[in-house]
mmCIF file of N, CA, C and O in Angstrom:
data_model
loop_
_atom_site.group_PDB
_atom_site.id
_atom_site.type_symbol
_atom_site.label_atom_id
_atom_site.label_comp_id
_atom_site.label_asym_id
_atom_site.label_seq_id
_atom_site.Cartn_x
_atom_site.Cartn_y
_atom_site.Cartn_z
ATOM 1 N N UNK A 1 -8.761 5.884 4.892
ATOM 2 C CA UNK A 1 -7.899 4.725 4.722
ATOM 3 C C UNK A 1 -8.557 3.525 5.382
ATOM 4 O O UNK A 1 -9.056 3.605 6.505
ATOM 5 N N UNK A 2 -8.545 2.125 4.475
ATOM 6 C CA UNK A 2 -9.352 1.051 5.239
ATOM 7 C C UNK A 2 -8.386 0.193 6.524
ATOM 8 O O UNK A 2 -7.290 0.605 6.902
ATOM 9 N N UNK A 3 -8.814 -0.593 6.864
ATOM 10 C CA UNK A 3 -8.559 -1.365 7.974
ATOM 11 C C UNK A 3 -6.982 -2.287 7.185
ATOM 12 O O UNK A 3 -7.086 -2.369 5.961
ATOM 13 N N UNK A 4 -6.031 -2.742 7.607
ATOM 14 C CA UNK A 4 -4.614 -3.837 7.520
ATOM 15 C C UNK A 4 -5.113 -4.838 7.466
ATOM 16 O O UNK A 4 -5.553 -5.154 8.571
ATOM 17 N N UNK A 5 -5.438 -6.143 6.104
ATOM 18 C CA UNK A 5 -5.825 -7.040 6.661
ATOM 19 C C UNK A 5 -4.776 -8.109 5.907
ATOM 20 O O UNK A 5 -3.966 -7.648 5.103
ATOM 21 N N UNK A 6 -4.799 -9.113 6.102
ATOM 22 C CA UNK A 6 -3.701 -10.734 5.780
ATOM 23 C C UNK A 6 -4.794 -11.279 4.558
ATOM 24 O O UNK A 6 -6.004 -11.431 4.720
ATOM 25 N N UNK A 7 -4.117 -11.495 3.457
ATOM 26 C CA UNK A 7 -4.597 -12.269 2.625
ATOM 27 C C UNK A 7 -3.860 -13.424 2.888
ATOM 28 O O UNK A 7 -2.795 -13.395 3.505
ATOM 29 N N UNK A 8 -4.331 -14.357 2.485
ATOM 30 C CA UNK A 8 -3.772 -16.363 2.685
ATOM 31 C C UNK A 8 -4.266 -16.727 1.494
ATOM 32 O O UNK A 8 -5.447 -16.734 1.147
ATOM 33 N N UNK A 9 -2.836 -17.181 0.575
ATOM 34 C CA UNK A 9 -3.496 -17.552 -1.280
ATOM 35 C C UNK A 9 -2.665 -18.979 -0.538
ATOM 36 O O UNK A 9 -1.683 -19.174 0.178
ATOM 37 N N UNK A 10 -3.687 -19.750 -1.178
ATOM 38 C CA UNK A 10 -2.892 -21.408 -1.072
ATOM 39 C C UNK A 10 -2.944 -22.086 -2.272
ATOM 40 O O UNK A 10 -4.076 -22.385 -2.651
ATOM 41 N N UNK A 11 -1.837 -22.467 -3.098
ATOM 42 C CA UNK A 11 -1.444 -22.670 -4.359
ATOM 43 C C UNK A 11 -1.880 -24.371 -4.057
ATOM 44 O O UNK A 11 -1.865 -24.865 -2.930
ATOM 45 N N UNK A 12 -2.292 -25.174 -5.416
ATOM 46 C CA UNK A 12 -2.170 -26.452 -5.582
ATOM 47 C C UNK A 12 -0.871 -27.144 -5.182
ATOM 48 O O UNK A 12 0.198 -26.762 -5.658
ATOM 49 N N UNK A 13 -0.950 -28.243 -4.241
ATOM 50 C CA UNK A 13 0.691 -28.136 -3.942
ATOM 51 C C UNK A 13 0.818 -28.193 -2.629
ATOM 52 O O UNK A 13 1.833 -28.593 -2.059
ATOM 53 N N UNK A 14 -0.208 -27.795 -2.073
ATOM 54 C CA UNK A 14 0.334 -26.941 -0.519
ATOM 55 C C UNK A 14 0.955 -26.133 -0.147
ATOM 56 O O UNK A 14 1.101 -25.983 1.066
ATOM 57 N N UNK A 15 1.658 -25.163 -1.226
ATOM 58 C CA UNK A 15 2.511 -24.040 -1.049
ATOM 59 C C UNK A 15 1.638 -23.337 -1.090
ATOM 60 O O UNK A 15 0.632 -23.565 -1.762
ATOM 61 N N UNK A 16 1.931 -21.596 0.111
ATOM 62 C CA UNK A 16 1.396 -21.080 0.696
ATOM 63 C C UNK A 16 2.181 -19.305 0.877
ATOM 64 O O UNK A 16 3.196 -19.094 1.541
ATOM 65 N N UNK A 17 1.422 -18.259 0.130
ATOM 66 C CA UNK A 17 1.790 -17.025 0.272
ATOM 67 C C UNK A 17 0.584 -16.431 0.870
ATOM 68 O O UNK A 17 -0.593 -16.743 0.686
ATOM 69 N N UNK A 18 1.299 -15.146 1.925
ATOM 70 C CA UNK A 18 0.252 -14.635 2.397
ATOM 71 C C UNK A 18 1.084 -13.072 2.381
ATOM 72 O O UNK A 18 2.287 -12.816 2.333
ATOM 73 N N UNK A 19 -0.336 -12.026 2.454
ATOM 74 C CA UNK A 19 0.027 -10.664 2.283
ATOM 75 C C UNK A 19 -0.598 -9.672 2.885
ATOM 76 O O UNK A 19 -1.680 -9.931 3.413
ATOM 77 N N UNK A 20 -0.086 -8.354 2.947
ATOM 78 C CA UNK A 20 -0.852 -7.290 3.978
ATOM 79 C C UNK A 20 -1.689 -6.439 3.059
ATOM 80 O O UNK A 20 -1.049 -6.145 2.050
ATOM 81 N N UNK A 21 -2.843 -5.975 3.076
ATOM 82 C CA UNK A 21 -2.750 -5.047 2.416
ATOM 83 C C UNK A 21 -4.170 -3.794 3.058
ATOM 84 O O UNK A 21 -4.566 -3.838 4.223
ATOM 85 N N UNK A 22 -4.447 -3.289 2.535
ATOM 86 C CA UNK A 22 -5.285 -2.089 2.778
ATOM 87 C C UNK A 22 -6.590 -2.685 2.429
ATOM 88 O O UNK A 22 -6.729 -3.091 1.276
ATOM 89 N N UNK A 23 -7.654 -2.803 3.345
ATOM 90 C CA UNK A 23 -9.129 -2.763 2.882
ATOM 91 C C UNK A 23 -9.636 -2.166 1.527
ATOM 92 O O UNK A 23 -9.781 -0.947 1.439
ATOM 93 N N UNK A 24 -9.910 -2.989 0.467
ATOM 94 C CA UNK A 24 -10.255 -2.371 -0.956
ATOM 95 C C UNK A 24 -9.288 -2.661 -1.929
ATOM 96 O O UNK A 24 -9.404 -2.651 -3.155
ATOM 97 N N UNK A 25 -8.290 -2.927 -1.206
ATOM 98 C CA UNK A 25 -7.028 -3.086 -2.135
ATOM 99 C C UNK A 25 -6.284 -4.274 -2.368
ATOM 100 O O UNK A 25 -5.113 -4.454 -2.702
ATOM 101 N N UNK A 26 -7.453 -5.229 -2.058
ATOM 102 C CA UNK A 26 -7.299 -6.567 -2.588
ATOM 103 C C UNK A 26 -6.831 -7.231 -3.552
ATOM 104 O O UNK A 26 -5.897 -8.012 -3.736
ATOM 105 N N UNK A 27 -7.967 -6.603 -4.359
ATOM 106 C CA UNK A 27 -8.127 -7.063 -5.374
ATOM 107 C C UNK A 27 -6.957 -6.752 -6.690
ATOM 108 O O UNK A 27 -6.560 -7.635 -7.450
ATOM 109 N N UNK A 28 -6.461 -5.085 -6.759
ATOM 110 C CA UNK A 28 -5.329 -4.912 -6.883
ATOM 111 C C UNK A 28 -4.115 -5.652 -6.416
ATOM 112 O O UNK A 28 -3.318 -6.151 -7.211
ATOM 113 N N UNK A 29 -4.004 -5.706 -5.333
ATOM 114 C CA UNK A 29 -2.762 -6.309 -4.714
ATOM 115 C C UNK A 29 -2.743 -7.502 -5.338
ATOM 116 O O UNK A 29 -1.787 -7.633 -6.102
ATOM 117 N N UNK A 30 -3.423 -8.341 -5.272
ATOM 118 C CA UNK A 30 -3.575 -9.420 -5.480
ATOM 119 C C UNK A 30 -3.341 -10.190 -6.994
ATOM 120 O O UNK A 30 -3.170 -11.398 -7.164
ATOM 121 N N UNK A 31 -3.373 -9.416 -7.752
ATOM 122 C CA UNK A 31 -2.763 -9.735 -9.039
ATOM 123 C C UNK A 31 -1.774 -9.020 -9.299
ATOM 124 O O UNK A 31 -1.060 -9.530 -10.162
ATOM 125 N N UNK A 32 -1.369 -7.901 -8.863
ATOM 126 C CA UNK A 32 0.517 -7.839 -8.446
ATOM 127 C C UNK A 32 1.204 -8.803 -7.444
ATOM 128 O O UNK A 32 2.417 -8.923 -7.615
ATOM 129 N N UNK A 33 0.690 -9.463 -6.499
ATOM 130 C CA UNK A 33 1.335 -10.355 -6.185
ATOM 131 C C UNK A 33 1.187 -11.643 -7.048
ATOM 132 O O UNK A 33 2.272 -12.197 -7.221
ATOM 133 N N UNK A 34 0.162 -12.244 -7.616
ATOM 134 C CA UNK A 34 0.136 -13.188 -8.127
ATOM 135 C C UNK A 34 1.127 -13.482 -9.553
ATOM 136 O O UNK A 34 1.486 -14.555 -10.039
ATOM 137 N N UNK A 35 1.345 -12.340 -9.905
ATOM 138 C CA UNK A 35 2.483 -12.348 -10.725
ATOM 139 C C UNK A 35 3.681 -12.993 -10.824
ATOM 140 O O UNK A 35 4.196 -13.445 -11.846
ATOM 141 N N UNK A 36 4.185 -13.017 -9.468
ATOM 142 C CA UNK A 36 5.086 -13.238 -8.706
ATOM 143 C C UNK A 36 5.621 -14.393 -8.878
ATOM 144 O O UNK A 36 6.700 -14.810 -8.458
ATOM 145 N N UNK A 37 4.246 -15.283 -9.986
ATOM 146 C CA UNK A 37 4.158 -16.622 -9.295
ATOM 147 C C UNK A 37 3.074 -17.437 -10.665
ATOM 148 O O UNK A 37 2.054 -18.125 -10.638
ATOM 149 N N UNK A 38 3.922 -16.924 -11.701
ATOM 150 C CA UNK A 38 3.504 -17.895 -13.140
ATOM 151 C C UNK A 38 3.421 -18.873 -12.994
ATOM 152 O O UNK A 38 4.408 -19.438 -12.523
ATOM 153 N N UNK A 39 2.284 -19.629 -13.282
ATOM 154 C CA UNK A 39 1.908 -20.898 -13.809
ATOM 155 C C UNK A 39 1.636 -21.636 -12.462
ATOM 156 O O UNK A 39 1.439 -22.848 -12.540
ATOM 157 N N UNK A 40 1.601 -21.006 -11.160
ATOM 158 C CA UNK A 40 0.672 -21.368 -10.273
ATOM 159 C C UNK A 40 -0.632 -21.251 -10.272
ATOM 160 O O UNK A 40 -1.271 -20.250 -10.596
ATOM 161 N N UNK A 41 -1.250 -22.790 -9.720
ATOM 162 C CA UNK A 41 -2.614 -22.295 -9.431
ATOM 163 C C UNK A 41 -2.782 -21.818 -8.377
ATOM 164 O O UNK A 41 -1.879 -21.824 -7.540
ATOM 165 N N UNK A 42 -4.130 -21.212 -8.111
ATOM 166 C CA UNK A 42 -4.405 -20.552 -6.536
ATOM 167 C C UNK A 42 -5.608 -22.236 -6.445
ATOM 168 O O UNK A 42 -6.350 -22.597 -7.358
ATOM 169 N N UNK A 43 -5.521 -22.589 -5.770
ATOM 170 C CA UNK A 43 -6.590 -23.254 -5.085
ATOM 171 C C UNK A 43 -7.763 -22.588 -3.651
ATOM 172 O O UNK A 43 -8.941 -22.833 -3.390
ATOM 173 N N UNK A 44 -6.916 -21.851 -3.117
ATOM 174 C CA UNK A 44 -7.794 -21.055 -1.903
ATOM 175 C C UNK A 44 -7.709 -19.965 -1.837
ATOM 176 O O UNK A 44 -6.631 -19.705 -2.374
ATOM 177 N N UNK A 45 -8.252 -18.892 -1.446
ATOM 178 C CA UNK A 45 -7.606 -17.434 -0.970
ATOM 179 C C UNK A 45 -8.888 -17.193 0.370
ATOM 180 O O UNK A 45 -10.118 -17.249 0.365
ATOM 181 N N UNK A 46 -7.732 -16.879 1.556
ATOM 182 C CA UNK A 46 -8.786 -16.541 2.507
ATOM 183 C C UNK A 46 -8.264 -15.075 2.957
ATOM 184 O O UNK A 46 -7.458 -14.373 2.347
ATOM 185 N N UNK A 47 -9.041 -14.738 4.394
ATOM 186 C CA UNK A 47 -8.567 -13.615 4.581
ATOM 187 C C UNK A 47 -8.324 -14.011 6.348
ATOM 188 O O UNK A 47 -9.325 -14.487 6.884
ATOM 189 N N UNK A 48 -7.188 -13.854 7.166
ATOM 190 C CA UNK A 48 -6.935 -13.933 8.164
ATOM 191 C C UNK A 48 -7.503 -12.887 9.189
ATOM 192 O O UNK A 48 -7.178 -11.700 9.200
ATOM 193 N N UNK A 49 -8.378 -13.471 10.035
ATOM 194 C CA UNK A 49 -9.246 -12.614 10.784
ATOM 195 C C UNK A 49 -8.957 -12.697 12.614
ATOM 196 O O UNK A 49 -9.515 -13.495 13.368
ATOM 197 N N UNK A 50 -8.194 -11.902 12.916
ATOM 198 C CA UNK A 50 -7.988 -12.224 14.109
ATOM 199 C C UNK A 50 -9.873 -12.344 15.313
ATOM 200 O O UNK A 50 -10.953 -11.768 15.180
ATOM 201 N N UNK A 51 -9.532 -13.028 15.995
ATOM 202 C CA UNK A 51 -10.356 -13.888 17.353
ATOM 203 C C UNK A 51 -10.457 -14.171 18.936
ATOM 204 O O UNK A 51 -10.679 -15.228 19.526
ATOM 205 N N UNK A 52 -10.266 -13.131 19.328
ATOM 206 C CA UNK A 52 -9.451 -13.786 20.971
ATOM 207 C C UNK A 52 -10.389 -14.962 21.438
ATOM 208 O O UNK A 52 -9.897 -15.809 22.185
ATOM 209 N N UNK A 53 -11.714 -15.075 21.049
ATOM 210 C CA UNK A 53 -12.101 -16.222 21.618
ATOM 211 C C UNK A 53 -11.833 -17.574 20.477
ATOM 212 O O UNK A 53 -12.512 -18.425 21.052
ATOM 213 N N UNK A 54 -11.448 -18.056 19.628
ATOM 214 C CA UNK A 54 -10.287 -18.794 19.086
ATOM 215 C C UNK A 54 -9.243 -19.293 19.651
ATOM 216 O O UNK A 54 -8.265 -18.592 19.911
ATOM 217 N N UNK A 55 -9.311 -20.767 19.961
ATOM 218 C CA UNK A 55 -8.185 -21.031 20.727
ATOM 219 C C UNK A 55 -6.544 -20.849 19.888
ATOM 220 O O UNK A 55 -5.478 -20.826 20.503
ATOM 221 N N UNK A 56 -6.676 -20.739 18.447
ATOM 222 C CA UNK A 56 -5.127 -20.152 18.205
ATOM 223 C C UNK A 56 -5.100 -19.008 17.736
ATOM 224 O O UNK A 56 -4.034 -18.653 17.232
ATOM 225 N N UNK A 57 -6.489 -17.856 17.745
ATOM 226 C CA UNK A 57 -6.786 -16.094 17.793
ATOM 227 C C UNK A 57 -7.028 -16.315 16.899
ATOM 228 O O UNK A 57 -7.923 -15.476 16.798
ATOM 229 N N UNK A 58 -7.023 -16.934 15.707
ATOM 230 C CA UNK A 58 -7.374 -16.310 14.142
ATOM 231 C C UNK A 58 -8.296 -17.535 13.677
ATOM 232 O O UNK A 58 -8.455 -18.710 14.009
ATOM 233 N N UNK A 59 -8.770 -16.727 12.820
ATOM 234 C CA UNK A 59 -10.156 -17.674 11.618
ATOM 235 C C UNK A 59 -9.793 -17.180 10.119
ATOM 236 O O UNK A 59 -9.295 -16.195 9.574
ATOM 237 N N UNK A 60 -10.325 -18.422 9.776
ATOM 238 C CA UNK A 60 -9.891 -17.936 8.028
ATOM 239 C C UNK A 60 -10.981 -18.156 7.553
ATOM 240 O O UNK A 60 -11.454 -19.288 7.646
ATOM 241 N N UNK A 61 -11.710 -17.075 6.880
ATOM 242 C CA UNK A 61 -12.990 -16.627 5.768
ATOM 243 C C UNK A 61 -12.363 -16.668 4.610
ATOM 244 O O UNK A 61 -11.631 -15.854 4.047
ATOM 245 N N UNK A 62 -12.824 -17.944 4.263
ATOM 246 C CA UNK A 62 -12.797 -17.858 2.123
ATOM 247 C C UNK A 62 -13.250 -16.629 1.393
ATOM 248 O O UNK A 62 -14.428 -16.272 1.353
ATOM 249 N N UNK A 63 -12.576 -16.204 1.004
ATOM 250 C CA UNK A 63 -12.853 -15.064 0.174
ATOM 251 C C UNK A 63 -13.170 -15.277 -1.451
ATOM 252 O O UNK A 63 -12.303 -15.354 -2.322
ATOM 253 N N UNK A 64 -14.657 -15.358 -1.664
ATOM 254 C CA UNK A 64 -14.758 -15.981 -3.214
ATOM 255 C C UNK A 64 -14.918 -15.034 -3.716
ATOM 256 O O UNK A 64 -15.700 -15.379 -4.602
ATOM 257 N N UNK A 65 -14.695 -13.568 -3.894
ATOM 258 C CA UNK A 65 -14.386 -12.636 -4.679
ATOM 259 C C UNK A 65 -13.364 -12.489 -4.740
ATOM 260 O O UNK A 65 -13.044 -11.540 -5.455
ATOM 261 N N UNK A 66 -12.716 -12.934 -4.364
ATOM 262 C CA UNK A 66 -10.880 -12.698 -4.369
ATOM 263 C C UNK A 66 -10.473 -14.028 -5.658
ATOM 264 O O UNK A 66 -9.581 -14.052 -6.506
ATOM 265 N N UNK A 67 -11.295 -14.780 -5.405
ATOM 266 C CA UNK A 67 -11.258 -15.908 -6.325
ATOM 267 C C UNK A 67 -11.660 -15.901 -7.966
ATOM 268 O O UNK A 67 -11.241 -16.648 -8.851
ATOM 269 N N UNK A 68 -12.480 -14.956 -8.038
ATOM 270 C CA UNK A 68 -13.277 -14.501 -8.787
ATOM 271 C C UNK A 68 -11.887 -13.940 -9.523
ATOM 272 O O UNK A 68 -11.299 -14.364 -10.518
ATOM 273 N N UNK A 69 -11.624 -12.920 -8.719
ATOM 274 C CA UNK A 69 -10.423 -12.409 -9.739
ATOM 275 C C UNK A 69 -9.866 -12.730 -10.593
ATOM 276 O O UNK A 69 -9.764 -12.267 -11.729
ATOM 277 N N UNK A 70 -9.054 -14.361 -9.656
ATOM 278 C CA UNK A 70 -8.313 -14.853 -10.289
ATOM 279 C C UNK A 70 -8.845 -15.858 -11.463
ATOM 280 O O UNK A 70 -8.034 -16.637 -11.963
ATOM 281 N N UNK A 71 -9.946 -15.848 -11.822
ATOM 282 C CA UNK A 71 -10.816 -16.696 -12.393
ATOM 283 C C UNK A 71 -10.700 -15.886 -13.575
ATOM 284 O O UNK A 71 -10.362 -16.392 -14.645
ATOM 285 N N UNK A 72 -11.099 -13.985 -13.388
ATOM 286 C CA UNK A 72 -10.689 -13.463 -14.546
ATOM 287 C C UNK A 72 -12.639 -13.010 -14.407
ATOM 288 O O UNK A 72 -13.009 -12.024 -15.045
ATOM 289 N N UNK A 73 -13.398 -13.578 -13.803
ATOM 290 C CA UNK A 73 -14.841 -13.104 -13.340
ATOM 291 C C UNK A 73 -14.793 -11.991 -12.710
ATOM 292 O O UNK A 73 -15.742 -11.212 -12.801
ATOM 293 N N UNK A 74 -13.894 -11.746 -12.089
ATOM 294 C CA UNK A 74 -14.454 -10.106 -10.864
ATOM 295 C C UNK A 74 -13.785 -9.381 -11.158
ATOM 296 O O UNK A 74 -12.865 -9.704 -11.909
ATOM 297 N N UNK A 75 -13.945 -7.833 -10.635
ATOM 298 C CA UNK A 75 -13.405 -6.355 -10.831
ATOM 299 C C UNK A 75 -12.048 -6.492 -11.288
ATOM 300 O O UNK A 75 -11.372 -5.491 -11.525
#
C-alpha cells in the first residue's frame, strides 16, 4: 500500500478542491473526483507535501502528470 498524500486541484476562478488519496491512485481518483465538477476548468493541480523546515510545514509541487490527465494526454 503507497504513502496518504493531498491532492490541491485549483479551478479557473480561484475555487479550490483538495483530496486524500493513496500513492498511484491519483490519477484514478482524480477523474472521479473531477466529475464532481462539470464544466470546470482545472488551472493547477499540486500535491501537498508536508516540511517542518517551512515556515507554514507544507510545499506545493505542481504535478504535470496529474495535468496531463486532465488534458486527456496521460494514463
Amino acid at each position: 500500500m503507497g504513502r496518504l498524500i493531498r491532492i490541491v486541484v485549483q479551478f479557473r476562478g480561484e475555487s479550490v478542491f483538495s483530496f486524500y488519496t493513496q500513492e498511484g491512485q491519483e490519477a484514478d481518483d482524480l477523474r472521479r473526483y473531477l466529475a464532481l465538477f462539470p464544466g470546470k476548468k482545472v488551472e493547477r493541480i499540486e500535491e501537498q507535501v508536508y516540511d517542518p523546515s517551512h515556515p507554514r510545514r507544507f510545499r506545493y509541487l505542481v504535478r504535470e502528470d496529474l495535468m496531463e490527465v486532465v488534458d486527456g494526454t496521460g494514463d
